[in-house]
Coordinates of C-alpha atoms in Angstrom, one line a residue:
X174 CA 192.6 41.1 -76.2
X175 CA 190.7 43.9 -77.9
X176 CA 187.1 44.2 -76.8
X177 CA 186.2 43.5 -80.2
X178 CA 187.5 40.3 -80.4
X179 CA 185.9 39.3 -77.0
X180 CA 182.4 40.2 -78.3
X181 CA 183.1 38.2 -81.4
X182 CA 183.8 35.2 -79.3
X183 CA 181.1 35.8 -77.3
X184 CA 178.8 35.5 -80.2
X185 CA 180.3 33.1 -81.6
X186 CA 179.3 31.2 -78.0
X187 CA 176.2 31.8 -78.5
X188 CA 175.9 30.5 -81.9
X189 CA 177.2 27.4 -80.8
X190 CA 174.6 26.9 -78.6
X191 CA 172.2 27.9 -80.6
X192 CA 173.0 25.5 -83.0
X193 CA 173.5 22.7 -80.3
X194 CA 169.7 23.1 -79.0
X195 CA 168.2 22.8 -82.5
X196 CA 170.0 19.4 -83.3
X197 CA 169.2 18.4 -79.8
X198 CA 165.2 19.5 -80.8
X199 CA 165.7 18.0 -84.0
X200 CA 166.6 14.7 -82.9
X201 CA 163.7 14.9 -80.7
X202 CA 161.1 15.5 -83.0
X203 CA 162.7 12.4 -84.8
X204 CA 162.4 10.5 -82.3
X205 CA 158.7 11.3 -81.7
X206 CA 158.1 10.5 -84.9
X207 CA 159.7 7.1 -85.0
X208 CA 157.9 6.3 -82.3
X209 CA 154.5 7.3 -83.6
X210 CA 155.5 5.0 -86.6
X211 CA 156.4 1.9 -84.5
X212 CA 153.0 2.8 -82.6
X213 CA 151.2 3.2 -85.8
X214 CA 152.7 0.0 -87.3
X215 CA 152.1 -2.1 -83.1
X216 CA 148.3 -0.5 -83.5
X217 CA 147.9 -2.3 -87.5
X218 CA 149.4 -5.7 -86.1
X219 CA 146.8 -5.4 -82.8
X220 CA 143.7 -4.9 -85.2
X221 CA 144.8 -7.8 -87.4
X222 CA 144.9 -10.0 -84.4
X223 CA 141.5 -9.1 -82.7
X224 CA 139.5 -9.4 -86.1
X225 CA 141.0 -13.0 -86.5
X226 CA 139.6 -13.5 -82.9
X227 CA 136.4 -12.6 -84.2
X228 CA 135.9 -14.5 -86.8
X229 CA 137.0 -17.7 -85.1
X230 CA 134.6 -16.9 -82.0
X231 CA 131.5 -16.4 -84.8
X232 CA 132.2 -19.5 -86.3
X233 CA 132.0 -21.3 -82.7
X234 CA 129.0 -19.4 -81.9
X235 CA 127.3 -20.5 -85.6
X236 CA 128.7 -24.4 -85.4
X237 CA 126.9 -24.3 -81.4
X238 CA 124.0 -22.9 -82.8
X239 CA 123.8 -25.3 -85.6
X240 CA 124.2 -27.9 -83.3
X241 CA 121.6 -27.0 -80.4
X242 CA 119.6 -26.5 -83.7
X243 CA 120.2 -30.2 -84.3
X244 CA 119.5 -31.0 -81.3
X245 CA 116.1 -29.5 -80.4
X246 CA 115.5 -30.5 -84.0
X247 CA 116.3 -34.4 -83.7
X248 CA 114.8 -34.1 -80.4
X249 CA 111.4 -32.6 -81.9
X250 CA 111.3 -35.5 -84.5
X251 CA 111.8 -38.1 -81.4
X252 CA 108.5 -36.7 -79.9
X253 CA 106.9 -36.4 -82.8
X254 CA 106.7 -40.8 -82.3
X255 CA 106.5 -40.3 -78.5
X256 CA 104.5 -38.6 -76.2
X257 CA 106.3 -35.6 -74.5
X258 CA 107.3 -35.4 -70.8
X259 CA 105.0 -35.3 -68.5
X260 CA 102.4 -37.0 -70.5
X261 CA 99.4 -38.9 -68.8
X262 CA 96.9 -40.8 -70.3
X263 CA 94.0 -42.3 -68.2
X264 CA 96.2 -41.2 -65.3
X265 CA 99.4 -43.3 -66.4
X266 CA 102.7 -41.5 -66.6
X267 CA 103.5 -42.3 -70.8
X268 CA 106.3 -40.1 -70.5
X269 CA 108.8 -40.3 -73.6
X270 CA 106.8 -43.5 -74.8
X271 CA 105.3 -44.3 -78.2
X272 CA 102.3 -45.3 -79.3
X273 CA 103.0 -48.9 -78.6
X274 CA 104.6 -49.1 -75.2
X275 CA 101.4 -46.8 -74.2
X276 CA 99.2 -49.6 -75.4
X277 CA 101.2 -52.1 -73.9
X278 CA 100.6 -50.0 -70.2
X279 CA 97.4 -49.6 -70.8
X280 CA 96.0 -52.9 -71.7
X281 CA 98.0 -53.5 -68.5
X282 CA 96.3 -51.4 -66.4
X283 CA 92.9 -52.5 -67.7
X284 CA 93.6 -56.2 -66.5
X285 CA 94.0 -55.0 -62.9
X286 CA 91.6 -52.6 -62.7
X287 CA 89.4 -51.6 -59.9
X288 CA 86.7 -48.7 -59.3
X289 CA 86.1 -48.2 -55.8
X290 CA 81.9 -47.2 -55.2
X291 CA 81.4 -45.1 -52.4
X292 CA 78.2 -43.9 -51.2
X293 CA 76.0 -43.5 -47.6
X294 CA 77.0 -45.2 -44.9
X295 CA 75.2 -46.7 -42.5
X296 CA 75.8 -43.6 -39.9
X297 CA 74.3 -41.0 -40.8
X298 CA 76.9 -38.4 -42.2
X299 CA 79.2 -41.1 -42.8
X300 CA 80.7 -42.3 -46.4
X301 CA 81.5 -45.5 -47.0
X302 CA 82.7 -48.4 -49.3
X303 CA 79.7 -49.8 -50.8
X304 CA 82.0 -52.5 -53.3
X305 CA 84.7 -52.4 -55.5
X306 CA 84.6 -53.7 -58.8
X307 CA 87.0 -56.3 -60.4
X308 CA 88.0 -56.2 -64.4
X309 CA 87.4 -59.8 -64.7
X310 CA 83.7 -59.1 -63.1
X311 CA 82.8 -57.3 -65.9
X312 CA 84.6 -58.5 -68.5
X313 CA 87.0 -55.3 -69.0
X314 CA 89.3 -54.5 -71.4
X315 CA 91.0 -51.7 -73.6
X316 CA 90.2 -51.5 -77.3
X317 CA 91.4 -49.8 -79.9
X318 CA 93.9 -48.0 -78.0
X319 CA 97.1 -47.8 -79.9
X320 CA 95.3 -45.7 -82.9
X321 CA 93.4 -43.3 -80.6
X322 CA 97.7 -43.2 -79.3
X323 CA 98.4 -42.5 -82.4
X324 CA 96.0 -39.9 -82.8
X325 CA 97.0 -38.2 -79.9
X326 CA 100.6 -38.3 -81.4
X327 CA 99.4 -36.5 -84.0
X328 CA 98.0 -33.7 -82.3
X329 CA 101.1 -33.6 -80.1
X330 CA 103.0 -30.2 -80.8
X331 CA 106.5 -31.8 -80.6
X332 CA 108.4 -28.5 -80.8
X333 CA 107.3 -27.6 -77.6
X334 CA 109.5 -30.3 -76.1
X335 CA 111.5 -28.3 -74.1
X336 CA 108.9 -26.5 -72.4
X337 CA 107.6 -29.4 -71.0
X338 CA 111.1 -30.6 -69.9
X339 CA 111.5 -27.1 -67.8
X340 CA 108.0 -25.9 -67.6
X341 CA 106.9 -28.7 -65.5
X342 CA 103.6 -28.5 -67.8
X343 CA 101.2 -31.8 -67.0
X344 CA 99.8 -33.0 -70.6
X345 CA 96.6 -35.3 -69.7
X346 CA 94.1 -37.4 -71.6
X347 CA 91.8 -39.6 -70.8
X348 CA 90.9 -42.1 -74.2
X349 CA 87.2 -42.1 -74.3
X350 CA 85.9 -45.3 -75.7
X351 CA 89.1 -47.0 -75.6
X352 CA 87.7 -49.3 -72.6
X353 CA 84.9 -51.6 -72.7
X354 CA 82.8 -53.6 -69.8
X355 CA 79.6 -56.0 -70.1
X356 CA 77.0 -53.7 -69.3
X357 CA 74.8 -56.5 -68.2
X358 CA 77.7 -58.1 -66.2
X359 CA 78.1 -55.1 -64.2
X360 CA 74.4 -54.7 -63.4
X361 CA 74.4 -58.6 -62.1
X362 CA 77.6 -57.3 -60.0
X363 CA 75.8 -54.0 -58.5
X364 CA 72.9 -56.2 -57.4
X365 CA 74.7 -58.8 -55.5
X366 CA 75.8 -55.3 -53.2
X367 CA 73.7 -54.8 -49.8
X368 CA 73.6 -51.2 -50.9
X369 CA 71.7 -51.7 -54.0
X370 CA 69.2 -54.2 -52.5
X371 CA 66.0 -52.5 -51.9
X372 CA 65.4 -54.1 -48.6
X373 CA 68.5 -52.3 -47.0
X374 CA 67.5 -49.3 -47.8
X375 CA 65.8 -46.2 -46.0
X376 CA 63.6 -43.9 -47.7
X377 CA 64.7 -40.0 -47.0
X378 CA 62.2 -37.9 -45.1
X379 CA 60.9 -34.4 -45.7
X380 CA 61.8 -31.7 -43.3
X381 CA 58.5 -31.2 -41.3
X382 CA 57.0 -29.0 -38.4
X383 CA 57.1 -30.2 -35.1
X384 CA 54.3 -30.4 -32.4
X385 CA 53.6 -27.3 -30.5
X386 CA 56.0 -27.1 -27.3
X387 CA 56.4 -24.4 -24.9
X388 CA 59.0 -22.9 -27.7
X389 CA 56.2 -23.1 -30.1
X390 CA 57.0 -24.6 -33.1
X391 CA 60.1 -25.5 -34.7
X392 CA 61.5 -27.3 -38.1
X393 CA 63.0 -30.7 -38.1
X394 CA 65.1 -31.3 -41.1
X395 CA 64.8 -33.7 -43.6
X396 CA 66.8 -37.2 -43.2
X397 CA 68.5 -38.1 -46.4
X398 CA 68.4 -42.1 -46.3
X399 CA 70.0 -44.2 -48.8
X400 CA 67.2 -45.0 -51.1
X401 CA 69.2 -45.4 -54.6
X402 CA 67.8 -43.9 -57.6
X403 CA 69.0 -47.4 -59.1
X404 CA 68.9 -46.0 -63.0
X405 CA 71.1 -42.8 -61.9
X406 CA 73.6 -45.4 -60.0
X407 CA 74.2 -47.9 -63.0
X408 CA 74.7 -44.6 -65.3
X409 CA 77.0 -42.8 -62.7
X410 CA 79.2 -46.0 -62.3
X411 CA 79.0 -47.0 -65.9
X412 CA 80.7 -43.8 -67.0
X413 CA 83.5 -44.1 -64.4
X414 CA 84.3 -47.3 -66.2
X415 CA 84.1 -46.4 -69.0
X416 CA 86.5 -43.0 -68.4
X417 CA 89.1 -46.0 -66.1
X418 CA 88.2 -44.2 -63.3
X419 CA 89.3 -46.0 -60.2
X420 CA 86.5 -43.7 -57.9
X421 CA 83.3 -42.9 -57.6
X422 CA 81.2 -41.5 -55.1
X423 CA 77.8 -42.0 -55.7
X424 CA 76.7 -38.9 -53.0
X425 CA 79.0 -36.8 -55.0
X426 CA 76.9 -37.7 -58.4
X427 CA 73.8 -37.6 -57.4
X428 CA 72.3 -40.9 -57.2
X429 CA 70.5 -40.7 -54.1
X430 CA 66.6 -40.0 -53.7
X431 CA 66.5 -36.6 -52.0
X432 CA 63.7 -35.3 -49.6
X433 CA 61.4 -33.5 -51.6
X434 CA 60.9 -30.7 -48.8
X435 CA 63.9 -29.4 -46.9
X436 CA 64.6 -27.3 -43.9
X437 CA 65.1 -24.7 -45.9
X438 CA 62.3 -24.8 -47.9
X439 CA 60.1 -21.3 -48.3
X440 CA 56.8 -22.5 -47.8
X441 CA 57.5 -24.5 -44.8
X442 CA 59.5 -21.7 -43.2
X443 CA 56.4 -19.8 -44.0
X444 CA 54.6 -21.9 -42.5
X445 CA 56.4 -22.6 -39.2
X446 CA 56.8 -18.3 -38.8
X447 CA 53.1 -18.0 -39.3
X448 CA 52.3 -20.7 -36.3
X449 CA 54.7 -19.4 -33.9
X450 CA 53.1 -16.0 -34.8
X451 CA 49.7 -17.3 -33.8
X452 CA 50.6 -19.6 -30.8
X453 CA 52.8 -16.4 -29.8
X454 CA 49.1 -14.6 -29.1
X455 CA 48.2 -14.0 -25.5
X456 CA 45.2 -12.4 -24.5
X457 CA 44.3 -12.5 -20.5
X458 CA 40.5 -11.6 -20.5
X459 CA 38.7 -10.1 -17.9
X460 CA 35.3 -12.3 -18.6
X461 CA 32.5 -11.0 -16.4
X462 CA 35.0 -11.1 -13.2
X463 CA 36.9 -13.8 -14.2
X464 CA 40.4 -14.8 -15.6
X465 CA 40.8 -15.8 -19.0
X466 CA 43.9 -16.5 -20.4
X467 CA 44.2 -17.6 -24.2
X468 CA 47.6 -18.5 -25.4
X469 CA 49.7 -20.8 -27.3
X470 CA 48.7 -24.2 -25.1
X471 CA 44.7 -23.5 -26.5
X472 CA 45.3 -21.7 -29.9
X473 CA 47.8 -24.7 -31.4
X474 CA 44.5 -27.1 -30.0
X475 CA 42.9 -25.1 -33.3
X476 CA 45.7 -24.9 -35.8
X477 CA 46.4 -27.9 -38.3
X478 CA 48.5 -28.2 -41.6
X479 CA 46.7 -29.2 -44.7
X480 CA 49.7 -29.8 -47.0
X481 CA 52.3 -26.6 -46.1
X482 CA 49.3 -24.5 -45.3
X483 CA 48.5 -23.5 -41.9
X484 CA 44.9 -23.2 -40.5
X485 CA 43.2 -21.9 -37.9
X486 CA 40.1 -23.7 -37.0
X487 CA 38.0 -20.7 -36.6
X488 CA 34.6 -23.0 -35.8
X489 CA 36.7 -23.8 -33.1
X490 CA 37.8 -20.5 -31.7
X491 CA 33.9 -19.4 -31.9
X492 CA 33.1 -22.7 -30.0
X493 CA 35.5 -21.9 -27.7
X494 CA 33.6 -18.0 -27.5
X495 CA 30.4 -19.3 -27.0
X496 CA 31.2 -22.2 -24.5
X497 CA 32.8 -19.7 -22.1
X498 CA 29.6 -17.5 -22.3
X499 CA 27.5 -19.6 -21.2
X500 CA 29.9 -20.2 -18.9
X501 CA 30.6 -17.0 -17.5
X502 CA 26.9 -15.2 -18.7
X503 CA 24.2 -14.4 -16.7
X504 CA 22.0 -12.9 -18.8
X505 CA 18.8 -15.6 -19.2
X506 CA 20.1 -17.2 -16.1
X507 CA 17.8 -17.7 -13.0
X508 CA 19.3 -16.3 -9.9
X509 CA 18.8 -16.2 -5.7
X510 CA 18.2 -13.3 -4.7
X511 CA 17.1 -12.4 -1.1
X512 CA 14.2 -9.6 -0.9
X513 CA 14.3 -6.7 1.8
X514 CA 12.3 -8.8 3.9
X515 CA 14.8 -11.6 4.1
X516 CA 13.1 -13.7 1.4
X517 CA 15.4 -15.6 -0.6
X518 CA 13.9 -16.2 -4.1
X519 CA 15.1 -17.9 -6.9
X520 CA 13.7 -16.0 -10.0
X521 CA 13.6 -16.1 -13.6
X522 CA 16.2 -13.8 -15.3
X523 CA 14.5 -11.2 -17.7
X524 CA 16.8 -8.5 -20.5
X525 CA 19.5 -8.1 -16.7
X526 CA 23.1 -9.4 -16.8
X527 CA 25.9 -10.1 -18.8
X528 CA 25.8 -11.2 -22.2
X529 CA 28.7 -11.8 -24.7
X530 CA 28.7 -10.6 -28.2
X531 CA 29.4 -14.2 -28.9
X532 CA 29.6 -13.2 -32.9
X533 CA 31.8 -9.8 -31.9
X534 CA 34.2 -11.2 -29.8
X535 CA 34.7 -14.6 -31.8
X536 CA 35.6 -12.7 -34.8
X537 CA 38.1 -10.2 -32.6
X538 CA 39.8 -13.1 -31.1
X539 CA 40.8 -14.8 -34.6
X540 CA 42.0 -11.3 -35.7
X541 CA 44.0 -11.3 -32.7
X542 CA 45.0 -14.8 -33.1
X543 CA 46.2 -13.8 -36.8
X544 CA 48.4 -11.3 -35.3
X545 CA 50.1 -12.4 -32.7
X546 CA 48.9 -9.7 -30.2
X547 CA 49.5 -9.6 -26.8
X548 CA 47.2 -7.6 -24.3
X549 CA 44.5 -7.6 -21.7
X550 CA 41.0 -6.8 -22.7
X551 CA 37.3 -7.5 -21.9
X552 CA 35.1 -9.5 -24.5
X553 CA 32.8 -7.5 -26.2
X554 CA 29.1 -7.8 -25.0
X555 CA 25.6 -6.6 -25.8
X556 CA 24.3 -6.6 -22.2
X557 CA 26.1 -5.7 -19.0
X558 CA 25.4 -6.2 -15.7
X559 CA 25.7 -3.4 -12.6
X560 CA 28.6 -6.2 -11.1
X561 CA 30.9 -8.5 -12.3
X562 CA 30.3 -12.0 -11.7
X563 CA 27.4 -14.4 -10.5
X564 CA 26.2 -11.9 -8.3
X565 CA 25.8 -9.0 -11.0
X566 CA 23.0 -7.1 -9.6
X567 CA 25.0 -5.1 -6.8
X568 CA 23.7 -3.2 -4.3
X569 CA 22.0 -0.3 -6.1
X570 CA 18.6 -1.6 -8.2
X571 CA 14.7 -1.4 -7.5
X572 CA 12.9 -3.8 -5.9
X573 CA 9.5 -4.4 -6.6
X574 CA 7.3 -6.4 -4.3
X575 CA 4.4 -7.1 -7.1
X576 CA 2.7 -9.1 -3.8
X577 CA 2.5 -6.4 -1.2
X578 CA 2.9 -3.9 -4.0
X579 CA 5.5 -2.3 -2.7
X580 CA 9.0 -0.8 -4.5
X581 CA 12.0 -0.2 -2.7
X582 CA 15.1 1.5 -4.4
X583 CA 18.5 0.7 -3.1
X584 CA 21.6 3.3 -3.6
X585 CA 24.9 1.4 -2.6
X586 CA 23.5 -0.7 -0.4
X587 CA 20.7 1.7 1.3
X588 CA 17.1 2.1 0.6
X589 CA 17.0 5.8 -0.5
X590 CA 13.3 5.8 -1.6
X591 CA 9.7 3.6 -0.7
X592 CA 6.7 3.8 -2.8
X593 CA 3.6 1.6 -3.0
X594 CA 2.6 1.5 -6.4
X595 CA -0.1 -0.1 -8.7
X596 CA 1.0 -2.9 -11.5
X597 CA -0.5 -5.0 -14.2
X598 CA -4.1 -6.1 -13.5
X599 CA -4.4 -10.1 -12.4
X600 CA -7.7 -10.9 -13.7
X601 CA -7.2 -9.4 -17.5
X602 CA -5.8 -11.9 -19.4
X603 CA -2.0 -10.6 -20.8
X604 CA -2.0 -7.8 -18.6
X605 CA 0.0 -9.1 -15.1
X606 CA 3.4 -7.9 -14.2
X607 CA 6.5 -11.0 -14.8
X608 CA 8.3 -11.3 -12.2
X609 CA 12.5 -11.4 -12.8
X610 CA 15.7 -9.6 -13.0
X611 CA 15.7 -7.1 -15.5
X612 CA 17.8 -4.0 -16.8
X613 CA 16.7 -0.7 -17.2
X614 CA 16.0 0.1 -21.1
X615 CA 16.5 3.4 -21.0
X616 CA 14.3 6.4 -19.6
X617 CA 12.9 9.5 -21.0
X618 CA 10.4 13.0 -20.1
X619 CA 7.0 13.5 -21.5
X620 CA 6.0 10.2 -23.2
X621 CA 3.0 8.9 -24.2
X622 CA 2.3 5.4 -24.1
X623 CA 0.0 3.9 -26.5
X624 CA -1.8 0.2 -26.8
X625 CA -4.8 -0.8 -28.7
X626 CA -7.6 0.9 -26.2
X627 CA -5.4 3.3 -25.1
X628 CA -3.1 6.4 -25.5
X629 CA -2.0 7.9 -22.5
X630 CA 0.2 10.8 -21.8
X631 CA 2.9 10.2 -18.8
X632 CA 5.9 12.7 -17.7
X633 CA 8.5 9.9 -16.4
X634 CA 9.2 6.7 -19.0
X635 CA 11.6 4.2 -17.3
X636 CA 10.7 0.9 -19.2
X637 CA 12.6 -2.1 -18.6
X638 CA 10.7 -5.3 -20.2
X639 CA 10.1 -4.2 -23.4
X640 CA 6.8 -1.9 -23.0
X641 CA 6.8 -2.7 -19.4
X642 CA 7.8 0.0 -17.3
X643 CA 7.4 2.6 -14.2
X644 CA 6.1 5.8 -14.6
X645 CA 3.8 8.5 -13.2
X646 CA 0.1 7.8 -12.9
X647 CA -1.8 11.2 -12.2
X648 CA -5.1 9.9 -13.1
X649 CA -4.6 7.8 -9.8
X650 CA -5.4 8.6 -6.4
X651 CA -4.6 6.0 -4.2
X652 CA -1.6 3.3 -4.7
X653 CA -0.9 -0.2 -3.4
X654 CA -3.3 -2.7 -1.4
X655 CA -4.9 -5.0 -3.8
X656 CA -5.7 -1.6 -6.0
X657 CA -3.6 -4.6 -9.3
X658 CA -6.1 -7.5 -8.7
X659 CA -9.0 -6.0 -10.3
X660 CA -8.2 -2.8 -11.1
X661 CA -4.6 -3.0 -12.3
X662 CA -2.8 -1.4 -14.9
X663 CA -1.8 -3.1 -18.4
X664 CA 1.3 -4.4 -16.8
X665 CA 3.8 -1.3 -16.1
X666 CA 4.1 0.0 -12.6
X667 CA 1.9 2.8 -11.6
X668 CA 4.0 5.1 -9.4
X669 CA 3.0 8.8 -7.6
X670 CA 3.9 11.6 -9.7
X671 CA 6.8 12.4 -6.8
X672 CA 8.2 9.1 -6.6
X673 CA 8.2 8.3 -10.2
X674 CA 10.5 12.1 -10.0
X675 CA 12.7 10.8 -7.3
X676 CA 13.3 7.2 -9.1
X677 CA 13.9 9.2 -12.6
X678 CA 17.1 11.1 -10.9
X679 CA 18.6 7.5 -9.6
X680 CA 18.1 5.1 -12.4
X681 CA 20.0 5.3 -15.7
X682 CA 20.2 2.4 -18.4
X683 CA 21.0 -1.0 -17.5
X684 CA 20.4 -0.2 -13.6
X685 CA 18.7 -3.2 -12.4
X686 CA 14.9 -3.7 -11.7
X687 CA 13.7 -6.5 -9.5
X688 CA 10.5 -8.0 -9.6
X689 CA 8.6 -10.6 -7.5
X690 CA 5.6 -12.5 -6.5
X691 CA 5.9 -14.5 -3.1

C-alpha cells in the first residue's frame, strides 16, 4: 500500500474520532440541559407547595388569634360583673364574685363578727386581752353594701384580668361606711370592762431624780400605768368597727395617758448632770489645823428641786462657813496661857488669832460647789495666828508682865531679850494698859504719835491694839517699879531706846504680844 493511501487512512481515523467526541459532547450538553429543565420545572412545583403551606399556617395563626381574642375578650366582659382574682374586700377573698354573692359574704361576716381590744396588762410590759366585742352587743350590721360593690365594679379595670391571674397582684378594699354599730351600745359594752373602770386603773408617773446615794444622783423612769384617756379609747375602737376590723390595740393607738416627763427629758437630764456635778465637789480644808472635808454627803444636805430646777441653798452653805468658824476660830476667844513664871492665866483675846473671811470663803465655796472642783485648800481669813490650832500663839511672842512691869520676848521657845518697861498710867482715867492676846499691827521707823495733849516724836512704832503699842521713850530715864501707877504713860509700853531696837529686828506683823495683870 502506497504511503499515500496509508496517510489518507490515517486521517480519515482521525476524523472519525473527531467526529465521535463531538456527538459524545453534544449529547452531553443535552443532557445538562434536560436536566436543568427537569430541575427548573422540580424547583416551580417546590415553591408552589411551600406558599400553599403558608397560607394555611397564617390562617391558623389569624383564627388562634381571633380566638384568644375572644377569649380574653369574653373573659374581660365576665369581670367587668365580677371582681377580679385576688380580690379582697374588708379582708374577704371575693375572688371571681359579683356584686351580689359579695354582699351575701359580707352581711355574713358582719353577723359573726368580733374585734378583739388589746391594751396594758396587768404586768408591766405585758399586752393583753382587755374584751372582745360581739355583733349582737352592738347591734352590727352591713349596709348599703351591694352598691358601694357595684361601685367598686365600676372602677374595676377588667382588661387587666390576666395580670392578676399570673401576677399574683392582691386587689384590697375596705368599704367605708358600709358597717354600722350602736354607738351608745358600744359605750355601755366598754364600761362593763375592768379595763375601762376608773377604779382599776393606775395613774402613769413622771420620770423623776432620785435621792442622793454614794453614786450621786440618778434618773428613775417614768411608769406608764393604764389610766385610759376614755374619749381617745371609744374613738380608737369605734373606727375599727366601723373599718370590720377584727384588732385593735389600744397601746398601738394611743389611748393611754402618758407621763408628762420622761427619762429622756432635757431638762431633767439637765437637771440630774448639774447635781451630780455639784455633789461631785470635794474640797478637804485645812481649817486652822484641822480637817475639813466637804463633799457630796453635806452639799446634796443644800441642794433641792423647785420644779426641774436645781438649787443650791447658798444661806446654807454660808451657815455652814460661819458655824465652822466659830468653831475652829480663835480670834475673840479667851485663852490659858501660862506666864514665864509659871502662872497660868486665862485672858481675854484682843485683834490675835485666827479669823475666817466668813463672807470670802462662803462665796468661794459655792463657786466651787458650782463647779464641781476637787482640791485641797485653806479658807480664806482676815486674821492669822503664829500656830495652827487652839494653841495659836506658839512659842515666839512678847510677854508683858503689866504687874511687875516686866517684857520678856520669846524666839522659838527661848527668851532672847528682857526689858522692864513703863505702860499706861493707872490712876488717869482711859489711859491703863488691857491685858490680852493680841497681834502685832504692823511696825515702822521715825513716827510720831499724836493724841489730844500731845505729839511726840519716837524712832521704833510697834503698835498692836489699835494706838497701843511699844516704842522708844528717850525722854525717860528710869523704867519699871511702880514708875505706871502714877506716872504712866497713855497706855503704850515705854521701852529703852536699845530694847525697843532689839524687839524691832524680832517682831514682824501678826507676831503675838501678850499682856497681863496678875
Amino acid at each position: 500500500m502506497s504511503q499515500t493511501k496509508i496517510e489518507d487512512q490515517k486521517q480519515a481515523q482521525k476524523s472519525t474520532v473527531r467526529t465521535q467526541e463531538e456527538e459524545a459532547l453534544q449529547q452531553k450538553t443535552e443532557t445538562l440541559q434536560q436536566d436543568a429543565e427537569a430541575q427548573k420545572q422540580t424547583g416551580k412545583t417546590s415553591g408552589k407547595k411551600k406558599k400553599k403551606r403558608r397560607r394555611i399556617a397564617a390562617f391558623a395563626v389569624s383564627v388562634l388569634l381571633a380566638l384568644l381574642f375572644l377569649a380574653y375578650g369574653g373573659t374581660a366582659i365576665y369581670y367587668q360583673s365580677h371582681f377580679l382574682p385576688n380580690t379582697y374586700i374588708n379582708q374577704i377573698n371575693c375572688s371571681n364574685l359579683d356584686a351580689s354573692q359579695t354582699a351575701l359574704l359580707l352581711d355574713r361576716q358582719a353577723q359573726s363578727y368580733t374585734l378583739e381590744v388589746t391594751g396594758r396588762g396587768k404586768t408591766k410590759g405585758q399586752q393583753e386581752v382587755l374584751g372582745v366585742i360581739e355583733a349582737q352587743d352592738i347591734g352590727f350590721t352591713s349596709q348599703g353594701t351591694e352598691e358601694a360593690l357595684q361601685t367598686l365594679l365600676a372602677q374595676q379595670n377588667s382588661l387587666l384580668w390576666i395580670q392578676a391571674v399570673l401576677g399574683g397582684k392582691a386587689y384590697r378594699h375596705d368599704l367605708a361606711g358600709s358597717y354600722t354599730f350602736e354607738e351608745e351600745l358600744l359605750e355601755e359594752t366598754l364600761k362593763s370592762w375592768e379595763a375601762f373602770q376608773e377604779k382599776n386603773m393606775t395613774a402613769p408617773q413622771n420620770a423623776y431624780i432620785s435621792e442622793y446615794s454614794e453614786k450621786g444622783y440618778e434618773i428613775i423612769p417614768e411608769t406608764e400605768g393604764t389610766l385610759l384617756d376614755s374619749d381617745a379609747a371609744v374613738k380608737s375602737i369605734s373606727e375599727a368597727v366601723a373599718a370590720g376590723e377584727n384588732a385593735v390595740s389600744l397601746e398601738e393607738t394611743g389611748c393611754y395617758v402618758e407621763a408628762s416627763v420622761k427619762a429622756e427629758d432635757a431638762q431633767l437630764t439637765e437637771a440630774c448632770s448639774t447635781m451630780n456635778t455639784w455633789v461631785s465637789t470635794y474640797i478637804t480644808y485645812d481649817w486652822n489645823g484641822t480637817q475639813i472635808v466637804v463633799d457630796g454627803e453635806q452639799i446634796h444636805e443644800w441642794i433641792s428641786l423647785e420644779g426641774e430646777e436645781p438649787v443650791l441653798d447658798e444661806e446654807a452653805v454660808e451657815e455652814f462657813v460661819a458655824d465652822t468658824a466659830r468653831e475652829l476660830d480663835t480670834y475673840g476667844k479667851n485663852r490659858k496661857f501660862t506666864t514665864v513664871l509659871g502662872t497660868e492665866l486665862t485672858l481675854p483675846s484682843g485683834g490675835y488669832g485666827w479669823r475666817t473671811d466668813r463672807e470670802g470663803e462662803s462665796q468661794e465655796l459655792i463657786q466651787l460647789i458650782y463647779q464641781g472642783s476637787v482640791l485641797e485648800k485653806e479658807p480664806l481669813y482676815t486674821s492669822r495666828g503664829a500656830n495652827k490650832g487652839s494653841d495659836d500663839i506658839g512659842d515666839s511672842y512678847v510677854e508683858i508682865d503689866l504687874s511687875n512691869q516686866h517684857l520678856y520676848l520669846f524666839w522659838e521657845g527661848e527668851i532672847v531679850l528682857e526689858s522692864d518697861f513703863v505702860s499706861g498710867d493707872m490712876t488717869k482715867s482711859g489711859r491703863m494698859t488691857p491685858p490680852g492676846v493680841f497681834g502685832l499691827t504692823y511696825k515702822t521707823r521715825n513716827a510720831v504719835l499724836r493724841g489730844e495733849d500731845y505729839e511726840t516724836p519716837v524712832n521704833y512704832w510697834m503698835p498692836f491694839n489699835g494706838n497701843i503699842g511699844m516704842h522708844d521713850a528717850t525722854w525717860r530715864s528710869s523704867f519699871g517699879g511702880s514708875i505706871y501707877i502714877t506716872n504712866g504713860s497713855h497706855g503704850c509700853v515705854n521701852l529703852p531706846l536699845d530694847k525697843a531696837a532689839q524687839i524691832y529686828e524680832y517682831v514682824s506683823t501678826g507676831f503675838p504680844v501678850i499682856c497681863y495683870y496678875y
